[in-house]
mmCIF file of C-alpha atoms and ligand atoms in Angstrom:
data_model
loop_
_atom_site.group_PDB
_atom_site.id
_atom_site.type_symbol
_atom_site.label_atom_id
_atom_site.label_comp_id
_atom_site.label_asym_id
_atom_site.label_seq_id
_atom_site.Cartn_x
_atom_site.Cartn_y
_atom_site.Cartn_z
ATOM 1 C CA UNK A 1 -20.587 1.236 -5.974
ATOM 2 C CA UNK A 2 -21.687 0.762 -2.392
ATOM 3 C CA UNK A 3 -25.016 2.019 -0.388
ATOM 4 C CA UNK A 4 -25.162 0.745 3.036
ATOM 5 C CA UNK A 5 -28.003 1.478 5.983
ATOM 6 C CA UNK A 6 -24.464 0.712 8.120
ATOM 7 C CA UNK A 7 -23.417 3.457 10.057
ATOM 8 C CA UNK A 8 -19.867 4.261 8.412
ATOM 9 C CA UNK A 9 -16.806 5.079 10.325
ATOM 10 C CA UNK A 10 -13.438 5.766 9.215
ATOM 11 C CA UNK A 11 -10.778 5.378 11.425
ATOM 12 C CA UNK A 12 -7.756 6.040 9.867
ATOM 13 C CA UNK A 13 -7.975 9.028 8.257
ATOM 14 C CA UNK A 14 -5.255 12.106 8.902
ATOM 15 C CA UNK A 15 -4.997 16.033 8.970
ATOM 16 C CA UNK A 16 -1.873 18.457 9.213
ATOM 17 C CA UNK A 17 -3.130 20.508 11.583
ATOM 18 C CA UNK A 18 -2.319 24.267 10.411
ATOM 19 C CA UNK A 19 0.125 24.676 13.407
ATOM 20 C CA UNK A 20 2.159 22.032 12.222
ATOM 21 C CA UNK A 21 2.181 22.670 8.539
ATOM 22 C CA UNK A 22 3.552 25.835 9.334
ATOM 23 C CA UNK A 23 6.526 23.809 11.305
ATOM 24 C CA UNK A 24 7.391 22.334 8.204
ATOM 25 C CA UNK A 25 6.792 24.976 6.131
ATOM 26 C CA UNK A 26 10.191 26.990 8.239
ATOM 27 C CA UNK A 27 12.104 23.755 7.966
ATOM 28 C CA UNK A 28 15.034 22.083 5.065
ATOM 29 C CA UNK A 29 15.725 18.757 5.967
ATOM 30 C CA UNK A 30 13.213 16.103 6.238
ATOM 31 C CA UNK A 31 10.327 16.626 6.970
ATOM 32 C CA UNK A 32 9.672 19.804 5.230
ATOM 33 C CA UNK A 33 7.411 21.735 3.095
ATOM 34 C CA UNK A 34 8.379 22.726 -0.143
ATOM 35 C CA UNK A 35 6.595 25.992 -2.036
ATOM 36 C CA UNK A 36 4.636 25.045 -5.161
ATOM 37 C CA UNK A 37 6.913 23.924 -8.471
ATOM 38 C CA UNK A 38 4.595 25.852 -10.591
ATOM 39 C CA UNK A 39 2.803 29.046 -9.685
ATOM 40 C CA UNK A 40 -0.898 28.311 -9.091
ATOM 41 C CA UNK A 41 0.004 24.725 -8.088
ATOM 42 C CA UNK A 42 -0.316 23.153 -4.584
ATOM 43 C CA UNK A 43 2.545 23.531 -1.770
ATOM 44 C CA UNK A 44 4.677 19.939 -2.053
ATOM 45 C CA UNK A 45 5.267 17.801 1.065
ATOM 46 C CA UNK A 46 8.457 15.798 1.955
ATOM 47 C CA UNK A 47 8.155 13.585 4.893
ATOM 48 C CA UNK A 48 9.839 10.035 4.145
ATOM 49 C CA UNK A 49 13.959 9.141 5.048
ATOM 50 C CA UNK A 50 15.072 9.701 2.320
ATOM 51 C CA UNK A 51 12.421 10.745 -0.078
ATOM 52 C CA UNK A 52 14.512 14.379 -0.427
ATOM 53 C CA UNK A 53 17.584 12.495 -2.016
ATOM 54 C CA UNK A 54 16.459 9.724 -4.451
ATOM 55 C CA UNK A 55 15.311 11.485 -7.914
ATOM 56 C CA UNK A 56 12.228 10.175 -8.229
ATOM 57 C CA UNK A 57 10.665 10.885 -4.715
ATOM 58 C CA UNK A 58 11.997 14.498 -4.398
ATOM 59 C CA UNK A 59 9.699 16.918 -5.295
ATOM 60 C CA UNK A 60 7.332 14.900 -2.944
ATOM 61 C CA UNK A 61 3.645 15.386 -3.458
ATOM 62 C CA UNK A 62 1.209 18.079 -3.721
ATOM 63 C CA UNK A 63 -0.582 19.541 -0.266
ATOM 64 C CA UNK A 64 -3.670 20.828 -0.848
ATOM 65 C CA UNK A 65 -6.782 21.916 1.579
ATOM 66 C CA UNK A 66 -7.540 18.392 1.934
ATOM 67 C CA UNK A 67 -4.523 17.688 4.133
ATOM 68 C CA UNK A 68 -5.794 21.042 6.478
ATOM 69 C CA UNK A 69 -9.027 21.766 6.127
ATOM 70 C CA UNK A 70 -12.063 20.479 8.104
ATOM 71 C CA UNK A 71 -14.582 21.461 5.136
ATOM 72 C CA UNK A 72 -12.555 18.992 2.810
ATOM 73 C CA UNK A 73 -12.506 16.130 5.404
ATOM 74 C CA UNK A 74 -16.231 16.453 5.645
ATOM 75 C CA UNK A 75 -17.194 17.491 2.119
ATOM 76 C CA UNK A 76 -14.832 13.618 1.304
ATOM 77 C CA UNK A 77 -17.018 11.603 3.854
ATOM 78 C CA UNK A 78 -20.010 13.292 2.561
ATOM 79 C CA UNK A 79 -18.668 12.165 -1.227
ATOM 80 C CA UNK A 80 -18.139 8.626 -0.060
ATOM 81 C CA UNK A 81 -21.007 7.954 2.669
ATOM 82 C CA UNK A 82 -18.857 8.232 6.013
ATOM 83 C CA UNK A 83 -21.149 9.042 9.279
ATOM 84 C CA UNK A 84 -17.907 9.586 11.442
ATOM 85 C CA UNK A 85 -14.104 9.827 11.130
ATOM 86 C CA UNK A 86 -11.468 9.589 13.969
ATOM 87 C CA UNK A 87 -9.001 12.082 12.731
ATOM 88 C CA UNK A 88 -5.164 11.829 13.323
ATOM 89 C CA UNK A 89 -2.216 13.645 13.138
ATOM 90 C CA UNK A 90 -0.242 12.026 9.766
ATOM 91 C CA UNK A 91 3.117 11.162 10.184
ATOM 92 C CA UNK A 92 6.034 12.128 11.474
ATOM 93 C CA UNK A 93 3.801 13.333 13.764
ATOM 94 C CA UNK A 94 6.109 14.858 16.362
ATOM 95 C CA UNK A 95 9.016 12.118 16.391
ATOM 96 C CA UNK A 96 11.397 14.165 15.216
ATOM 97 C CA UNK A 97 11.604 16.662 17.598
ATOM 98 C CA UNK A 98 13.891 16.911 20.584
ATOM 99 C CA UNK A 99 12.717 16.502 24.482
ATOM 100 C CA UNK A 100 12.209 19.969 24.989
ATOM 101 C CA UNK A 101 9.944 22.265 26.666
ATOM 102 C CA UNK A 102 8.497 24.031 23.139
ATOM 103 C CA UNK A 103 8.159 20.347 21.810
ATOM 104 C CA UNK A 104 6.008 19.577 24.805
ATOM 105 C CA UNK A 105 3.989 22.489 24.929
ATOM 106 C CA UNK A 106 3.663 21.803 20.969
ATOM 107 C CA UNK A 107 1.929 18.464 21.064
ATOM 108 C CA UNK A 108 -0.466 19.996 24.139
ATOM 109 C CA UNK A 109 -1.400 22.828 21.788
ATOM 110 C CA UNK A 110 -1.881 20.051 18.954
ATOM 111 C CA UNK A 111 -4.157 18.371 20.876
ATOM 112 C CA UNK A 112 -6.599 21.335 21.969
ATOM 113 C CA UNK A 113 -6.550 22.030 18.224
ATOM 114 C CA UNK A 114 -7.463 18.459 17.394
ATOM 115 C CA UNK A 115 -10.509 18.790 19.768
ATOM 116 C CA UNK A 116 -11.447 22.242 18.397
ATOM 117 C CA UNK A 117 -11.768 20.780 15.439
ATOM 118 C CA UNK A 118 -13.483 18.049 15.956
ATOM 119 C CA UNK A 119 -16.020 20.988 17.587
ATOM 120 C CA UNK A 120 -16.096 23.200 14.476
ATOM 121 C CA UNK A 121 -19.232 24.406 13.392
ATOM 122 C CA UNK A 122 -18.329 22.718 10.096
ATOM 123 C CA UNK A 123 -17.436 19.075 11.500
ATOM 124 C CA UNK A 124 -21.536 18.655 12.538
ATOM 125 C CA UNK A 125 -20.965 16.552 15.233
ATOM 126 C CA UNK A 126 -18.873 14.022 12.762
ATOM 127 C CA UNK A 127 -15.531 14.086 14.413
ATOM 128 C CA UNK A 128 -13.256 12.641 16.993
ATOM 129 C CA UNK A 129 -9.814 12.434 17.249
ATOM 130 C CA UNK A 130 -6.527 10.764 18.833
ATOM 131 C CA UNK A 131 -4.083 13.162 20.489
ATOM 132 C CA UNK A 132 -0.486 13.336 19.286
ATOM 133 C CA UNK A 133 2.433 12.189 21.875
ATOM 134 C CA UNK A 134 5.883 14.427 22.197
ATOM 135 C CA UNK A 135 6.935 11.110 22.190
ATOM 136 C CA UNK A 136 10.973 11.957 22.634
ATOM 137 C CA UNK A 137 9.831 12.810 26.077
ATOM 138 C CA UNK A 138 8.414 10.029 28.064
ATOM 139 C CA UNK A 139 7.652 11.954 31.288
ATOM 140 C CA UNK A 140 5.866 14.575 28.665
ATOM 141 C CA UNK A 141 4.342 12.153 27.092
ATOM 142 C CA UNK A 142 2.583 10.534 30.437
ATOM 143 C CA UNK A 143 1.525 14.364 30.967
ATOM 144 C CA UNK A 144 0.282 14.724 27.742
ATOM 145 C CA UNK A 145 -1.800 11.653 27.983
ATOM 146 C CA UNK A 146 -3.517 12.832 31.118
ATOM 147 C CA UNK A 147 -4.848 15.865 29.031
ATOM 148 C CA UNK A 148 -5.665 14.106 26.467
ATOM 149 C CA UNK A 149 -8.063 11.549 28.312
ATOM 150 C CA UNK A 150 -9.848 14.895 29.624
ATOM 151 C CA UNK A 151 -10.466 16.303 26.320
ATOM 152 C CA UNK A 152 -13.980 15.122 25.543
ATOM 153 C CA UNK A 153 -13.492 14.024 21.508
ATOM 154 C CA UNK A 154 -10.606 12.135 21.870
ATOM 155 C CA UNK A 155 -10.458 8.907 22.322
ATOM 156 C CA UNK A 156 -6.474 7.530 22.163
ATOM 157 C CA UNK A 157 -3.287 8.214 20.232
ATOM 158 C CA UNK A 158 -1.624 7.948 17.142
ATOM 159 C CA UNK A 159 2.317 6.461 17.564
ATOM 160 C CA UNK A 160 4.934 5.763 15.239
ATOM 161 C CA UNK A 161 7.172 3.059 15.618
ATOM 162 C CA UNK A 162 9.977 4.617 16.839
ATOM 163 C CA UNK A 163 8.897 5.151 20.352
ATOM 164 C CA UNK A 164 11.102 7.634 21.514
ATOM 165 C CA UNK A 165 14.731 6.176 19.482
ATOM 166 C CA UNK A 166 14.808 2.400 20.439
ATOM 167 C CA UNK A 167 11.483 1.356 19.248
ATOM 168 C CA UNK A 168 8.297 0.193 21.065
ATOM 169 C CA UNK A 169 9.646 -2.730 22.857
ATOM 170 C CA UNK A 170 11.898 -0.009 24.584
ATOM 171 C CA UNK A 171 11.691 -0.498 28.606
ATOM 172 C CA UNK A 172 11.709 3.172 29.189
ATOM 173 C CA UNK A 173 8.347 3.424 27.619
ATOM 174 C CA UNK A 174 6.570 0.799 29.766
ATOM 175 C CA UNK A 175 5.448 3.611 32.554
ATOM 176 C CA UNK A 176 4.101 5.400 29.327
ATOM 177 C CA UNK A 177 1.610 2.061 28.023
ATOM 178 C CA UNK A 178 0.825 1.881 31.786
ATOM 179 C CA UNK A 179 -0.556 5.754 31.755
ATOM 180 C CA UNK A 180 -2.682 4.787 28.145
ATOM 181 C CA UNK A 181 -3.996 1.495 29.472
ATOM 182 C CA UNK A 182 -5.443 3.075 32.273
ATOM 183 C CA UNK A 183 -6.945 5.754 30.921
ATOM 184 C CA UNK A 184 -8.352 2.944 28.644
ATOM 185 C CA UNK A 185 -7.577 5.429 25.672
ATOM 186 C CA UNK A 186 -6.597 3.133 22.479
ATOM 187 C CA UNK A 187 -3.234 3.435 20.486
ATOM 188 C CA UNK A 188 -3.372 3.907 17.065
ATOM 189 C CA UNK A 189 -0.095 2.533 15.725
ATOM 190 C CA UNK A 190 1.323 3.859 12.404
ATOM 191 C CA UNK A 191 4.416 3.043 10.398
ATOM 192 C CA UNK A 192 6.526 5.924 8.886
ATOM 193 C CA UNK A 193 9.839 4.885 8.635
ATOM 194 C CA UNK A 194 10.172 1.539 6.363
ATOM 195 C CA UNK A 195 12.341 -1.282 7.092
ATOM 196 C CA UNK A 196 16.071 -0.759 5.309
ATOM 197 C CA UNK A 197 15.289 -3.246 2.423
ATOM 198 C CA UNK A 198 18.534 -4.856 -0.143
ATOM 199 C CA UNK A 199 20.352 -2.199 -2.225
ATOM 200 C CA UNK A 200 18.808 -2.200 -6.074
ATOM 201 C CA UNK A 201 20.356 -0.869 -9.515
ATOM 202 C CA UNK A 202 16.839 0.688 -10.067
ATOM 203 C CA UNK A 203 15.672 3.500 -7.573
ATOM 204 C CA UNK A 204 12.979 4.747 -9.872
ATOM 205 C CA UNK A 205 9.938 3.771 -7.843
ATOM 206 C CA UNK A 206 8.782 7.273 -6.488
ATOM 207 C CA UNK A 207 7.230 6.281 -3.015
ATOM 208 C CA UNK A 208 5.712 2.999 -4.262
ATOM 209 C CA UNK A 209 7.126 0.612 -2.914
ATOM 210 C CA UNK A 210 8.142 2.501 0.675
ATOM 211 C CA UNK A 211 4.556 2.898 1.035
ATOM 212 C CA UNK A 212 3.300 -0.781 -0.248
ATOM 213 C CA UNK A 213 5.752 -2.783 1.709
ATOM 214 C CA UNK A 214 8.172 -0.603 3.582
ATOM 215 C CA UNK A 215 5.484 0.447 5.782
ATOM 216 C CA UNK A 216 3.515 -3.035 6.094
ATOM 217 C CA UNK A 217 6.847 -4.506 7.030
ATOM 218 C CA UNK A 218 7.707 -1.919 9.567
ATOM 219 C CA UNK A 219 4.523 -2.494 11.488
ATOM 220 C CA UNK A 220 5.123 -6.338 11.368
ATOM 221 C CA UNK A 221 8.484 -6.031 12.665
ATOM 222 C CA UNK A 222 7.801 -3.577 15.713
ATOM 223 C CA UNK A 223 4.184 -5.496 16.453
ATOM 224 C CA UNK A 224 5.977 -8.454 16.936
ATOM 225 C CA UNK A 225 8.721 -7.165 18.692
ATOM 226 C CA UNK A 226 6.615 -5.225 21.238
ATOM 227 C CA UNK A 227 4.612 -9.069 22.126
ATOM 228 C CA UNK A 228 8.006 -10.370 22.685
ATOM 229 C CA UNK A 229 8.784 -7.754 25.204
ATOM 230 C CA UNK A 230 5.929 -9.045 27.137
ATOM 231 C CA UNK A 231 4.387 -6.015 27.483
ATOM 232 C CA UNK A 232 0.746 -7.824 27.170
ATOM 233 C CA UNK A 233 1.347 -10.178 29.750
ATOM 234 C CA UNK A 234 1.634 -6.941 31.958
ATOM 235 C CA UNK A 235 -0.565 -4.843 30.307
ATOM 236 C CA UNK A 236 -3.287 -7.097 29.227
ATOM 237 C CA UNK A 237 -5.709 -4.252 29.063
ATOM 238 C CA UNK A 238 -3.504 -2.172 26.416
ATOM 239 C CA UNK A 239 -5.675 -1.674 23.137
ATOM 240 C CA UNK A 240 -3.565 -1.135 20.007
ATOM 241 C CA UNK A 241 -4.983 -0.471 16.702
ATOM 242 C CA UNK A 242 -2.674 -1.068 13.551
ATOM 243 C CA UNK A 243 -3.124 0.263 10.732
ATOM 244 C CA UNK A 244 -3.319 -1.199 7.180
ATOM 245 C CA UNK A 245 -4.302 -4.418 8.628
ATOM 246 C CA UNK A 246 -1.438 -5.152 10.738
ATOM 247 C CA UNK A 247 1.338 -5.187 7.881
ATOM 248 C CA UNK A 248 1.738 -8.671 7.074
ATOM 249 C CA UNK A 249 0.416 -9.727 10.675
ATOM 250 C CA UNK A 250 -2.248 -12.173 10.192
ATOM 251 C CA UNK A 251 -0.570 -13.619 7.458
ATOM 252 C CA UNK A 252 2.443 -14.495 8.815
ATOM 253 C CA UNK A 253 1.355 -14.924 12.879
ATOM 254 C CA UNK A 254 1.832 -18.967 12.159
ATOM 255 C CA UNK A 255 5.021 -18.575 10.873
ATOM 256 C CA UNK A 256 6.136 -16.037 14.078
ATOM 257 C CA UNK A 257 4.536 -18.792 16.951
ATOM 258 C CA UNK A 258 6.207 -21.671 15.003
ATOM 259 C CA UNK A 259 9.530 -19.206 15.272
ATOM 260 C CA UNK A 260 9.334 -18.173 18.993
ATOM 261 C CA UNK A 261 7.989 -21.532 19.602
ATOM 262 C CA UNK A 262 11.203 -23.068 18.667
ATOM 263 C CA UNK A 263 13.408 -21.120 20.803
ATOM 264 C CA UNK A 264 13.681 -21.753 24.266
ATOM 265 C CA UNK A 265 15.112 -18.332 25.409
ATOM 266 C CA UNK A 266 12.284 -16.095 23.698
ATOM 267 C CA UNK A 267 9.092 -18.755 24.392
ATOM 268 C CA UNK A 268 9.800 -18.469 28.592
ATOM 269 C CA UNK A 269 9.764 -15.074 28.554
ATOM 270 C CA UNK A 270 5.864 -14.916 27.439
ATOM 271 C CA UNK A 271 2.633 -16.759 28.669
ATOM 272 C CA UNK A 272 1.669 -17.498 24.979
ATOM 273 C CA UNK A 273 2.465 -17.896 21.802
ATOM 274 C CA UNK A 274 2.413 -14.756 20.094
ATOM 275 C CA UNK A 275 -0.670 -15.252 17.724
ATOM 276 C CA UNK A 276 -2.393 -15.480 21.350
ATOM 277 C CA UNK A 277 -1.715 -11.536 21.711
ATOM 278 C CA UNK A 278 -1.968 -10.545 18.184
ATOM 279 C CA UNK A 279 -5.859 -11.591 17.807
ATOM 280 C CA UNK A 280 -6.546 -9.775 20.728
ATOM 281 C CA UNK A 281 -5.573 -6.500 19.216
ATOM 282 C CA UNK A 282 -7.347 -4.056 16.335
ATOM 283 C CA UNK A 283 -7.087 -4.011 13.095
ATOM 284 C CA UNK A 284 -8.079 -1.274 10.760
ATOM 285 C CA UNK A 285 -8.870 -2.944 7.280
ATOM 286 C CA UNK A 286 -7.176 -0.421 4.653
ATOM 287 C CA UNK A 287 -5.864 -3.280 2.742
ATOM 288 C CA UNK A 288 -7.466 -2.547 -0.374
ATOM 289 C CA UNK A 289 -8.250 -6.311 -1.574
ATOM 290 C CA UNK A 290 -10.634 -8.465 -0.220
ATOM 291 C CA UNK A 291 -7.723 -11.309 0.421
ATOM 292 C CA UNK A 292 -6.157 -9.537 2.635
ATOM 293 C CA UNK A 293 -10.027 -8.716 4.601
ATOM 294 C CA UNK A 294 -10.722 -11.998 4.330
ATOM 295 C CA UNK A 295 -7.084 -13.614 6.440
ATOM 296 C CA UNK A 296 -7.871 -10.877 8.910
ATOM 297 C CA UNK A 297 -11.318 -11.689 9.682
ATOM 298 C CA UNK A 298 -9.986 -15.289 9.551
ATOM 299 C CA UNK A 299 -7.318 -14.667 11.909
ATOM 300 C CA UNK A 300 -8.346 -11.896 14.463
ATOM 301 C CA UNK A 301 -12.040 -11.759 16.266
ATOM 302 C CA UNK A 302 -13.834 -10.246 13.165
ATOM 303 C CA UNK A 303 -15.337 -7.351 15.931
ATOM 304 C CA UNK A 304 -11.826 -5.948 15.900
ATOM 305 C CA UNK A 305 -11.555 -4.914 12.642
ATOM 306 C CA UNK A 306 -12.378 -1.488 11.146
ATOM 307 C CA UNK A 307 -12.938 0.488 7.859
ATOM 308 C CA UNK A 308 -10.521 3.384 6.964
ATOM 309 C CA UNK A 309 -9.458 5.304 4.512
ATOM 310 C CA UNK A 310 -5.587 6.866 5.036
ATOM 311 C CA UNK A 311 -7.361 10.243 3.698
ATOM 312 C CA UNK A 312 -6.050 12.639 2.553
ATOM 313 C CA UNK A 313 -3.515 10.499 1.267
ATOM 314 C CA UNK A 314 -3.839 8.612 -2.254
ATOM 315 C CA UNK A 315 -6.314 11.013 -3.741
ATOM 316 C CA UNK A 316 -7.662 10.168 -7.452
ATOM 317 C CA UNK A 317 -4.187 11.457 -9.997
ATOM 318 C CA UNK A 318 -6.441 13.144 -12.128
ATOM 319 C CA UNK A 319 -10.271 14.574 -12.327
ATOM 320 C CA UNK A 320 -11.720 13.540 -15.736
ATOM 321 C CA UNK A 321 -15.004 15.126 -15.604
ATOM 322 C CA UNK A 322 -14.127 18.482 -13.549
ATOM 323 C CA UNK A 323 -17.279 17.408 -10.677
ATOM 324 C CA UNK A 324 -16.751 15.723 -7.054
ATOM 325 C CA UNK A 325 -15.378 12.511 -8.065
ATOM 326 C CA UNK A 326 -15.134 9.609 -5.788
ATOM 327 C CA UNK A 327 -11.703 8.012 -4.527
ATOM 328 C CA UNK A 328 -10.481 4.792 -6.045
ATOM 329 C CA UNK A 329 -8.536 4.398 -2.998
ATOM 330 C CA UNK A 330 -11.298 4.371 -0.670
ATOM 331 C CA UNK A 331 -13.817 2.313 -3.372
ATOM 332 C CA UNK A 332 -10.990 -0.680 -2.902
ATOM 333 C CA UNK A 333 -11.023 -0.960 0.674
ATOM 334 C CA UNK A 334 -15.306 -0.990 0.785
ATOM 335 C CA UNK A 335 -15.286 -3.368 -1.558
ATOM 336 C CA UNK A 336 -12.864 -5.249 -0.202
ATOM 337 C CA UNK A 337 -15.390 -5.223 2.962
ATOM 338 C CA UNK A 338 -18.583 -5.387 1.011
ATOM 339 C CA UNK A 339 -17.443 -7.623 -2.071
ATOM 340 C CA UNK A 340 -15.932 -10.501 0.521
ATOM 341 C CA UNK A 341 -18.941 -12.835 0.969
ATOM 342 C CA UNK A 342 -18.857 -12.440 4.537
ATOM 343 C CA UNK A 343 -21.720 -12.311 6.591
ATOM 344 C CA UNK A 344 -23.572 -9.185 6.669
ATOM 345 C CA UNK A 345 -23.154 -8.862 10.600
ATOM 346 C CA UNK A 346 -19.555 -9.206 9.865
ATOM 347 C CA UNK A 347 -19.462 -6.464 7.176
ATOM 348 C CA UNK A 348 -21.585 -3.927 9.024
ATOM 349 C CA UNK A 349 -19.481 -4.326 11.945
ATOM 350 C CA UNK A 350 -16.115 -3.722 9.936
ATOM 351 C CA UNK A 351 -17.992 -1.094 8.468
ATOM 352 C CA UNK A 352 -18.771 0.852 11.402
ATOM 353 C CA UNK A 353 -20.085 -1.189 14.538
ATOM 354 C CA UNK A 354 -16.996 -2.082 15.662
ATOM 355 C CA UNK A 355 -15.358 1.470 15.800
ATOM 356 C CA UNK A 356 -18.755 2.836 17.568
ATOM 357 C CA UNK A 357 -17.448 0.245 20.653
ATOM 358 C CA UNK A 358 -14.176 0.620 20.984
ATOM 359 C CA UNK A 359 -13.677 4.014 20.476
ATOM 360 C CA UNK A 360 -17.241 4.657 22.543
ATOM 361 C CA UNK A 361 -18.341 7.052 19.791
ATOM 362 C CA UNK A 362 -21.964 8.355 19.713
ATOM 363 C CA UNK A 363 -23.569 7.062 16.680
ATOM 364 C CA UNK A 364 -24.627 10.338 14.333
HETATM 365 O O1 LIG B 401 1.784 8.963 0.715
HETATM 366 C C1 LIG B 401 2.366 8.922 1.807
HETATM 367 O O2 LIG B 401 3.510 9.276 2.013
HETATM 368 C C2 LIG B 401 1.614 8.442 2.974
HETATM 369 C C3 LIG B 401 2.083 8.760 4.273
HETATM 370 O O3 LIG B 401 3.110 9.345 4.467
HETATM 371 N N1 LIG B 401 1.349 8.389 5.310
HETATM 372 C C4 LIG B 401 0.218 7.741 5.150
HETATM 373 O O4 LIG B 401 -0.465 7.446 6.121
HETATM 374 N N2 LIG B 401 -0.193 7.395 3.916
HETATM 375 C C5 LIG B 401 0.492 7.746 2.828
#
């Protein structure tokens, strides 16, 4: 499908480091582990609200060596042509955890792993990371982010939008932005949660439509909420990075200036409109359609926007021909870079250019 001279970078792709797999693996409420269905099959993983009571999300999905091991992340970016990968810790990350000492000491021991991997004999050079937050503790987390900017492969971190309970545009975590921006590491913001959507007769939609528009509409709603805190008229150096294009961001940034716009109390609290702040921030492009490419080139400077490939999540249902097969998933979002008609500066920047800058990576 796609052969590029383009140096290749994937930054959103995620691992369950074997520490916290375990963690789930001891737990029985949400999110948990649950041991194979069938002997011989692969351990299941439950980690939406919710997904352990509805019928048709609650024997979760299989979690096999891709989600763990380092071999598998680089055997898949050997498969599909990737140079480098930013690895993060998939969600619920730590968010669910209380303030405590063993939570803190947790995410530092995350972190070290994060970098050890990314040093593995196996990894070749082809990893960074972003450190993981004990987010329910601000004061931890500010320590935590100290360490992190000293560990030589990482380059930022990956947060939920939850903050730590009241969501990002939560006051208390204003000292904690301050302690990222200046350590100029990057935040890699991921949904998790979903936005609670109208009741419906029919449940039966496994995790389709959490994933498709619960989490694209849980991004929207806590990006925009976070400009109209202000927080980038204080913090104009704070680099975000959202994944799967910024939810519905660049399509509906008209519609949120033309909102705020309109009323009075909300406009005098910020310096601009908020389309002002939203093209100054990242964008990763796992969109999987070239539309959606296309509005956020069209709407954000096109050097902020980045391939990646939410592996190990969405992996191919079914092998028909028993060999290394590539990943739909990941042929839709190159395509949707390299099928767009845009210009080939543009493409080889999404591709890989872009990430090399902002994340100061050394090119392989
Ligand atoms: O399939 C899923 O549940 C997910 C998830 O939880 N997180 C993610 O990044 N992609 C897919």
């Amino acid at each position: 499908l796609f052969k590029s001279d383009a140096c290749v970078v994937d930054v959103h792709t995620h691992v369950y480091l074997p520490e916290y797999l375990e963690l789930l693996r001891h737990r029985n409420t949400v999110p948990f582990v649950l041991p194979p269905l069938k002997k011989g099959e692969d351990e299941r993983l439950i980690i939406l609200p919710g997904e352990d009571k509805d019928h048709s999300t609650q024997n979760g999905r299989p979690v096999g060596a891709a989600y763990y091991d380092v071999r598998e992340k680089i055997k898949f970016m050997d498969l599909h042509g990737i140079d480098l990968s930013v690895v993060s810790l998939a969600n619920p990350w730590l968010d669910f955890l209380p303030p405590t000492q063993t939570t803190l000491d947790l995410a530092t021991r995350m972190n070290v792993e994060m970098e050890e991997m990314c040093l593995d004999k196996a990894a070749a050079g082809r990893l960074y990371g972003f450190g993981t937050l004990p987010v329910t503790s601000v004061e931890g987390s500010i320590k935590e982010v100290e360490r992190i900017a000293k560990l030589p492969h990482l380059r930022g971190v990956i947060m939920g939008t939850a903050g730590c309970g009241k969501g990002l545009d939560d006051p208390e975590l204003i000292p904690l932005f301050e302690a990222i921006a200046r350590h100029q590491l990057v935040i890699f913001l991921h949904p998790h949660y979903g936005v609670s959507l109208p009741t419906s007769a029919n449940t039966e939609v496994g995790h389709s439509l959490a994933l498709a528009l619960g989490f694209p509409f849980e991004t929207t709603y806590a990006v925009s909420r976070l400009i109209l805190s202000g927080i980038f008229d204080r913090l104009p150096d704070l680099r975000l990075l959202l994944a799967h294009s910024g939810g519905t961001l660049p399509f509906l940034a008209g519609r949120l200036d033309s909102c705020v716009i309109h009323d009075p109390l909300v406009a005098s609290r910020l310096q601009h409109p908020p389309s002002y702040y939203l093209k100054r921030l990242y964008y990763d492009a796992v969109i999987y359609h070239e539309t959606g490419v296309k509005a956020t080139v069209d709407f954000a400077d096109p050097k902020n926007i980045m391939f990646g490939t939410d592996h190990p999540f969405f992996p191919p249902l079914e092998n028909q021909n028993g060999g290394p097969e590539r990943w739909m998933s990941v042929d839709s979002n190159l395509a949707a870079i390299t099928d767009s008609g845009l210009d080939k500066t543009v493409v080889q920047g999404i591709l890989g250019e872009n990430a090399l800058k902002l994340l100061n990576l050394s090119p392989p």
